[in-house]
Amino acid sequence: AGWTGSDCSIPVCSQTCAHHGNCTNPNTCTCEAGWDGDDCSIPLCAQECYHGGRCVAPDTCKCVQWESDWPSGHEVARPMFRT
């Protein structure tokens, strides 16, 4: 790490700056909005992800989901509604 270029003005990062982050000082990524971390790989969510959900992209929670099949394999008919 350090500096490179013909006039030593280009910083060198040993890590790759992900998600359009830029190497702005030696081993320092400046992240695009919505991303954080040394290499810009940690997504930020303005909202909290509840019930075991996790932030997987800026402002995007991935929710926990369970299998919905009955152990016997039978299906439950959807209720029908009249309007």
PDB file of C-alpha atoms in Angstrom, residues 21-48:
ATOM      1  CA  GLY A  21     -16.263   2.542  -3.750  1.00  0.00           C
ATOM      2  CA  ASN A  22     -13.069   4.486  -4.494  1.00  0.00           C
ATOM      3  CA  CYS A  23      -9.565   4.142  -3.092  1.00  0.00           C
ATOM      4  CA  THR A  24      -9.017   7.714  -1.836  1.00  0.00           C
ATOM      5  CA  ASN A  25      -6.009   7.211   0.471  1.00  0.00           C
ATOM      6  CA  PRO A  26      -3.675   4.260   1.002  1.00  0.00           C
ATOM      7  CA  ASN A  27      -5.818   1.312   2.173  1.00  0.00           C
ATOM      8  CA  THR A  28      -8.831   3.630   2.562  1.00  0.00           C
ATOM      9  CA  CYS A  29     -12.003   3.142   0.553  1.00  0.00           C
ATOM     10  CA  THR A  30     -14.595   5.891   0.312  1.00  0.00           C
ATOM     11  CA  CYS A  31     -17.900   4.102  -0.082  1.00  0.00           C
ATOM     12  CA  GLU A  32     -20.890   5.003  -2.215  1.00  0.00           C
ATOM     13  CA  ALA A  33     -24.070   5.874  -0.289  1.00  0.00           C
ATOM     14  CA  GLY A  34     -25.654   2.756   1.199  1.00  0.00           C
ATOM     15  CA  TRP A  35     -22.392   0.861   1.759  1.00  0.00           C
ATOM     16  CA  ASP A  36     -19.876   0.765   4.621  1.00  0.00           C
ATOM     17  CA  GLY A  37     -16.842  -1.140   5.855  1.00  0.00           C
ATOM     18  CA  ASP A  38     -13.128  -1.135   5.031  1.00  0.00           C
ATOM     19  CA  ASP A  39     -13.900  -2.468   1.553  1.00  0.00           C
ATOM     20  CA  CYS A  40     -17.458  -1.078   1.103  1.00  0.00           C
ATOM     21  CA  SER A  41     -18.980  -4.562   1.321  1.00  0.00           C
ATOM     22  CA  ILE A  42     -21.379  -3.955   4.242  1.00  0.00           C
ATOM     23  CA  PRO A  43     -24.871  -2.814   3.169  1.00  0.00           C
ATOM     24  CA  LEU A  44     -26.642  -0.165   5.235  1.00  0.00           C
ATOM     25  CA  CYS A  45     -30.372  -0.200   5.880  1.00  0.00           C
ATOM     26  CA  ALA A  46     -32.147   2.937   7.107  1.00  0.00           C
ATOM     27  CA  GLN A  47     -34.774   0.671   8.649  1.00  0.00           C
ATOM     28  CA  GLU A  48     -34.126  -2.093  11.145  1.00  0.00           C
TER      29      GLU A  48
END
